[in-house]
């Protein structure tokens, strides 16, 4: 392990309070495992100062990034008050590394192998999307805010039916691919925190998250609530065996199916991780905080413009707003495709939360009634008279005429 070398933070002076331009420029400064892995900079504007922290995903997950923000606020406040920082301690990432090493040698690791050997047998291999370029990882993000009204409807629906918001959205996305791509046995990759509260890992920075394949099965007579409960049940099983490395799961899948393809092409990430620690600074009272969240600050999640999955859905709430995002490979989809996908997904949501009865999945519609009527009208070719004549009869008729 290399010793830590202190490097002064870079200062970026900007003449406007809107720092999106600076952030966009910084996004182009690519991080690499062969070069710079992270950087902390200070953006100074005429009235405010901002902390810009960039890190490679190999060093941190989403939860870890929120911990960085909260700990910066804590340390700043202590320094401002002249407090001694020698007793300021957080759980060490080294403890997590040691826990992982012990796990690999444990009987639990052997039990997890057995669990995943059985699990991958039930997942059907399928190639859903066609790539125009297998090596192109260029991607774009489509993002929309979920209205407070709809968000409340979803929360009430989940509470009434004793299901989680996670399983609700995952079920909706699964139903979309069931109707549009005729899929009823497939896997969706979904990240698990992989942090143990008893070891204080919820206060740790660093990368803990583990992406696991969740097996989706939709029967012809399945109801929406049945699917949500099935997802909850499988999710609990994955949680129990969530420390097992994804690389090993992929290998077990390829050996079982005798193929060389990815376990999943669709990802779903659920990140409700709101920074709640208030920024208790004297200077903060003087600053222009009109755009901030009641002294807590704002945390922005910026897309890098690259990914491995063909498509990944995100439900996030880092501040006050709840956002639904779709990251997609541009060699597979265009913006029009994704806009249509988004429209269908939220039309499915409206049908589910607006139905007092437990909805049968096969009865859900992907198009509103007015669009279905237009399609029927377009495809209606009128009454066509049935002709009993064969080609030979037509030929003989023509010969007689001439």
Short mmCIF file of N, CA, C and O in Angstrom, two decimals, residues 51-121:
data_model
loop_
_atom_site.label_atom_id
_atom_site.label_comp_id
_atom_site.label_asym_id
_atom_site.label_seq_id
_atom_site.Cartn_x
_atom_site.Cartn_y
_atom_site.Cartn_z
N UNK A 51 -17.52 22.99 -3.53
CA UNK A 51 -16.57 21.88 -3.54
C UNK A 51 -16.90 20.99 -4.73
O UNK A 51 -18.04 20.55 -4.89
N UNK A 52 -15.92 20.73 -5.56
CA UNK A 52 -16.07 19.81 -6.69
C UNK A 52 -15.22 18.58 -6.41
O UNK A 52 -13.99 18.67 -6.31
N UNK A 53 -15.89 17.46 -6.25
CA UNK A 53 -15.17 16.22 -5.98
C UNK A 53 -15.46 15.21 -7.10
O UNK A 53 -16.60 14.88 -7.35
N UNK A 54 -14.40 14.79 -7.77
CA UNK A 54 -14.51 13.81 -8.84
C UNK A 54 -13.80 12.53 -8.41
O UNK A 54 -12.70 12.59 -7.86
N UNK A 55 -14.41 11.40 -8.70
CA UNK A 55 -13.75 10.14 -8.36
C UNK A 55 -14.15 9.05 -9.33
O UNK A 55 -15.27 9.03 -9.84
N UNK A 56 -13.24 8.16 -9.61
CA UNK A 56 -13.52 6.99 -10.45
C UNK A 56 -14.44 6.05 -9.68
O UNK A 56 -14.35 5.94 -8.45
N UNK A 57 -15.33 5.36 -10.40
CA UNK A 57 -16.29 4.47 -9.74
C UNK A 57 -15.60 3.32 -9.01
O UNK A 57 -16.16 2.73 -8.07
N UNK A 58 -14.37 3.03 -9.39
CA UNK A 58 -13.64 1.95 -8.71
C UNK A 58 -13.29 2.34 -7.27
O UNK A 58 -12.99 1.49 -6.43
N UNK A 59 -13.37 3.67 -6.98
CA UNK A 59 -13.05 4.16 -5.63
C UNK A 59 -14.28 4.47 -4.80
O UNK A 59 -14.19 4.54 -3.57
N UNK A 60 -15.42 4.71 -5.45
CA UNK A 60 -16.58 5.13 -4.67
C UNK A 60 -17.88 4.77 -5.36
O UNK A 60 -17.95 4.74 -6.59
N UNK A 61 -18.90 4.49 -4.54
CA UNK A 61 -20.24 4.30 -5.07
C UNK A 61 -21.09 5.52 -4.68
O UNK A 61 -20.59 6.47 -4.07
N UNK A 62 -22.36 5.51 -5.04
CA UNK A 62 -23.24 6.65 -4.78
C UNK A 62 -23.36 6.98 -3.31
O UNK A 62 -23.35 8.15 -2.91
N UNK A 63 -23.49 5.95 -2.47
CA UNK A 63 -23.61 6.17 -1.03
C UNK A 63 -22.33 6.79 -0.48
O UNK A 63 -22.36 7.71 0.35
N UNK A 64 -21.20 6.32 -0.97
CA UNK A 64 -19.92 6.84 -0.52
C UNK A 64 -19.74 8.31 -0.87
O UNK A 64 -19.15 9.08 -0.10
N UNK A 65 -20.28 8.72 -2.04
CA UNK A 65 -20.16 10.12 -2.45
C UNK A 65 -20.94 11.02 -1.50
O UNK A 65 -20.50 12.13 -1.17
N UNK A 66 -22.12 10.57 -1.06
CA UNK A 66 -22.89 11.36 -0.10
C UNK A 66 -22.15 11.49 1.22
O UNK A 66 -22.19 12.54 1.88
N UNK A 67 -21.45 10.43 1.62
CA UNK A 67 -20.65 10.49 2.85
C UNK A 67 -19.52 11.50 2.73
O UNK A 67 -19.19 12.20 3.70
N UNK A 68 -18.92 11.59 1.54
CA UNK A 68 -17.87 12.60 1.32
C UNK A 68 -18.45 13.99 1.55
O UNK A 68 -17.85 14.83 2.25
N UNK A 69 -19.64 14.25 0.96
CA UNK A 69 -20.27 15.57 1.11
C UNK A 69 -20.58 15.88 2.57
O UNK A 69 -20.29 16.98 3.06
N UNK A 70 -21.15 14.90 3.28
CA UNK A 70 -21.51 15.13 4.68
C UNK A 70 -20.27 15.34 5.56
O UNK A 70 -20.27 16.18 6.47
N UNK A 71 -19.21 14.59 5.29
CA UNK A 71 -18.00 14.71 6.11
C UNK A 71 -17.27 16.01 5.85
O UNK A 71 -16.65 16.58 6.76
N UNK A 72 -17.31 16.51 4.61
CA UNK A 72 -16.72 17.82 4.31
C UNK A 72 -17.42 18.90 5.13
O UNK A 72 -16.78 19.79 5.72
N UNK A 73 -18.74 18.83 5.21
CA UNK A 73 -19.51 19.80 6.00
C UNK A 73 -19.15 19.72 7.48
O UNK A 73 -18.99 20.74 8.16
N UNK A 74 -19.04 18.50 8.00
CA UNK A 74 -18.69 18.31 9.42
C UNK A 74 -17.31 18.90 9.73
O UNK A 74 -17.13 19.62 10.72
N UNK A 75 -16.32 18.56 8.88
CA UNK A 75 -14.94 18.99 9.13
C UNK A 75 -14.81 20.52 9.00
O UNK A 75 -14.13 21.17 9.79
N UNK A 76 -15.50 21.10 8.01
CA UNK A 76 -15.47 22.55 7.82
C UNK A 76 -15.97 23.26 9.06
O UNK A 76 -15.36 24.23 9.55
N UNK A 77 -17.07 22.78 9.61
CA UNK A 77 -17.67 23.39 10.79
C UNK A 77 -16.72 23.28 11.99
O UNK A 77 -16.57 24.24 12.77
N UNK A 78 -16.06 22.13 12.14
CA UNK A 78 -15.13 21.94 13.25
C UNK A 78 -13.92 22.86 13.11
O UNK A 78 -13.46 23.46 14.10
N UNK A 79 -13.39 22.99 11.90
CA UNK A 79 -12.24 23.87 11.67
C UNK A 79 -12.61 25.32 11.93
O UNK A 79 -11.82 26.08 12.52
N UNK A 80 -13.81 25.71 11.52
CA UNK A 80 -14.26 27.09 11.72
C UNK A 80 -14.36 27.42 13.20
O UNK A 80 -14.07 28.56 13.62
N UNK A 81 -14.73 26.45 14.02
CA UNK A 81 -14.88 26.65 15.46
C UNK A 81 -13.58 26.40 16.23
O UNK A 81 -13.56 26.50 17.46
N UNK A 82 -12.52 26.03 15.50
CA UNK A 82 -11.24 25.77 16.15
C UNK A 82 -11.21 24.47 16.92
O UNK A 82 -10.42 24.31 17.85
N UNK A 83 -12.08 23.54 16.58
CA UNK A 83 -12.13 22.24 17.27
C UNK A 83 -10.94 21.37 16.88
O UNK A 83 -10.38 21.48 15.78
N UNK A 84 -10.57 20.49 17.80
CA UNK A 84 -9.48 19.54 17.57
C UNK A 84 -9.99 18.39 16.69
O UNK A 84 -10.98 17.74 17.03
N UNK A 85 -9.30 18.14 15.58
CA UNK A 85 -9.72 17.09 14.65
C UNK A 85 -9.06 15.73 14.93
O UNK A 85 -9.34 14.76 14.23
N UNK A 86 -8.20 15.69 15.94
CA UNK A 86 -7.46 14.44 16.20
C UNK A 86 -8.39 13.29 16.60
O UNK A 86 -8.08 12.12 16.39
N UNK A 87 -9.56 13.63 17.16
CA UNK A 87 -10.51 12.57 17.57
C UNK A 87 -11.62 12.34 16.55
O UNK A 87 -12.53 11.56 16.79
N UNK A 88 -11.53 13.06 15.39
CA UNK A 88 -12.55 12.88 14.35
C UNK A 88 -12.21 11.61 13.56
O UNK A 88 -11.24 11.56 12.81
N UNK A 89 -13.00 10.59 13.75
CA UNK A 89 -12.71 9.31 13.09
C UNK A 89 -13.97 8.76 12.45
O UNK A 89 -15.07 8.91 12.96
N UNK A 90 -13.77 8.11 11.32
CA UNK A 90 -14.83 7.39 10.62
C UNK A 90 -14.32 5.97 10.36
O UNK A 90 -13.11 5.72 10.36
N UNK A 91 -15.23 5.01 10.16
CA UNK A 91 -14.79 3.64 9.88
C UNK A 91 -13.84 3.60 8.68
O UNK A 91 -14.02 4.32 7.71
N UNK A 92 -12.84 2.75 8.78
CA UNK A 92 -11.82 2.64 7.74
C UNK A 92 -12.24 1.64 6.66
O UNK A 92 -12.79 0.58 6.96
N UNK A 93 -11.93 1.98 5.42
CA UNK A 93 -12.23 1.08 4.29
C UNK A 93 -11.38 -0.20 4.39
O UNK A 93 -11.75 -1.25 3.87
N UNK A 94 -10.26 -0.11 5.09
CA UNK A 94 -9.41 -1.29 5.29
C UNK A 94 -10.17 -2.39 6.04
O UNK A 94 -9.96 -3.59 5.78
N UNK A 95 -11.04 -1.98 6.96
CA UNK A 95 -11.84 -2.97 7.70
C UNK A 95 -12.75 -3.75 6.75
O UNK A 95 -12.94 -4.95 6.89
N UNK A 96 -13.30 -3.04 5.75
CA UNK A 96 -14.16 -3.69 4.75
C UNK A 96 -13.35 -4.66 3.89
O UNK A 96 -13.79 -5.77 3.59
N UNK A 97 -12.14 -4.25 3.50
CA UNK A 97 -11.26 -5.14 2.71
C UNK A 97 -10.96 -6.41 3.49
O UNK A 97 -11.02 -7.52 2.94
N UNK A 98 -10.66 -6.26 4.77
CA UNK A 98 -10.37 -7.44 5.61
C UNK A 98 -11.60 -8.33 5.74
O UNK A 98 -11.49 -9.56 5.74
N UNK A 99 -12.77 -7.70 5.85
CA UNK A 99 -14.01 -8.49 5.94
C UNK A 99 -14.24 -9.30 4.67
O UNK A 99 -14.64 -10.46 4.72
N UNK A 100 -13.96 -8.70 3.52
CA UNK A 100 -14.11 -9.40 2.25
C UNK A 100 -13.14 -10.57 2.13
O UNK A 100 -13.50 -11.64 1.62
N UNK A 101 -11.91 -10.38 2.61
CA UNK A 101 -10.92 -11.46 2.56
C UNK A 101 -11.33 -12.64 3.44
O UNK A 101 -11.17 -13.80 3.07
N UNK A 102 -11.90 -12.32 4.62
CA UNK A 102 -12.37 -13.38 5.52
C UNK A 102 -13.57 -14.11 4.91
O UNK A 102 -13.71 -15.33 5.05
N UNK A 103 -14.43 -13.36 4.22
CA UNK A 103 -15.62 -13.96 3.59
C UNK A 103 -15.23 -15.00 2.55
O UNK A 103 -15.83 -16.09 2.48
N UNK A 104 -14.22 -14.70 1.72
CA UNK A 104 -13.80 -15.63 0.65
C UNK A 104 -13.33 -16.96 1.23
O UNK A 104 -13.48 -18.01 0.60
N UNK A 105 -12.81 -16.94 2.44
CA UNK A 105 -12.32 -18.17 3.06
C UNK A 105 -13.37 -18.87 3.92
O UNK A 105 -13.12 -19.95 4.47
N UNK A 106 -14.54 -18.27 4.04
CA UNK A 106 -15.54 -18.77 4.99
C UNK A 106 -16.47 -19.82 4.39
O UNK A 106 -16.54 -20.00 3.16
N UNK A 107 -17.23 -20.49 5.27
CA UNK A 107 -18.23 -21.46 4.83
C UNK A 107 -19.39 -20.76 4.13
O UNK A 107 -20.07 -21.35 3.29
N UNK A 108 -19.61 -19.49 4.46
CA UNK A 108 -20.69 -18.73 3.82
C UNK A 108 -20.41 -18.55 2.33
O UNK A 108 -21.35 -18.56 1.52
N UNK A 109 -19.15 -18.39 1.98
CA UNK A 109 -18.78 -18.27 0.56
C UNK A 109 -19.14 -19.55 -0.18
O UNK A 109 -19.66 -19.51 -1.30
N UNK A 110 -18.87 -20.70 0.44
CA UNK A 110 -19.21 -22.00 -0.17
C UNK A 110 -20.72 -22.15 -0.35
O UNK A 110 -21.20 -22.65 -1.38
N UNK A 111 -21.50 -21.68 0.65
CA UNK A 111 -22.96 -21.74 0.55
C UNK A 111 -23.48 -20.82 -0.56
O UNK A 111 -24.44 -21.15 -1.26
N UNK A 112 -22.82 -19.68 -0.71
CA UNK A 112 -23.21 -18.74 -1.76
C UNK A 112 -22.96 -19.32 -3.15
O UNK A 112 -23.73 -19.07 -4.08
N UNK A 113 -21.88 -20.08 -3.31
CA UNK A 113 -21.62 -20.74 -4.59
C UNK A 113 -22.78 -21.66 -4.95
O UNK A 113 -23.29 -21.65 -6.08
N UNK A 114 -23.23 -22.44 -3.97
CA UNK A 114 -24.36 -23.37 -4.20
C UNK A 114 -25.62 -22.60 -4.57
O UNK A 114 -26.35 -22.99 -5.49
N UNK A 115 -25.89 -21.49 -3.87
CA UNK A 115 -27.07 -20.68 -4.15
C UNK A 115 -27.04 -20.17 -5.58
O UNK A 115 -28.04 -20.26 -6.32
N UNK A 116 -25.92 -19.62 -6.02
CA UNK A 116 -25.84 -19.03 -7.35
C UNK A 116 -25.79 -20.08 -8.45
O UNK A 116 -26.26 -19.82 -9.57
N UNK A 117 -25.24 -21.24 -8.15
CA UNK A 117 -25.28 -22.33 -9.13
C UNK A 117 -26.72 -22.70 -9.46
O UNK A 117 -27.06 -22.95 -10.63
N UNK A 118 -27.57 -22.75 -8.44
CA UNK A 118 -28.99 -23.06 -8.65
C UNK A 118 -29.73 -21.89 -9.29
O UNK A 118 -30.61 -22.09 -10.15
N UNK A 119 -29.39 -20.68 -8.91
CA UNK A 119 -30.09 -19.49 -9.41
C UNK A 119 -29.92 -19.31 -10.91
O UNK A 119 -30.89 -19.02 -11.63
N UNK A 120 -28.70 -19.46 -11.41
CA UNK A 120 -28.46 -19.20 -12.84
C UNK A 120 -29.12 -20.25 -13.74
O UNK A 120 -29.35 -19.99 -14.93
N UNK A 121 -29.45 -21.41 -13.18
CA UNK A 121 -30.14 -22.44 -13.97
C UNK A 121 -31.51 -21.96 -14.44
O UNK A 121 -32.00 -22.36 -15.50
#
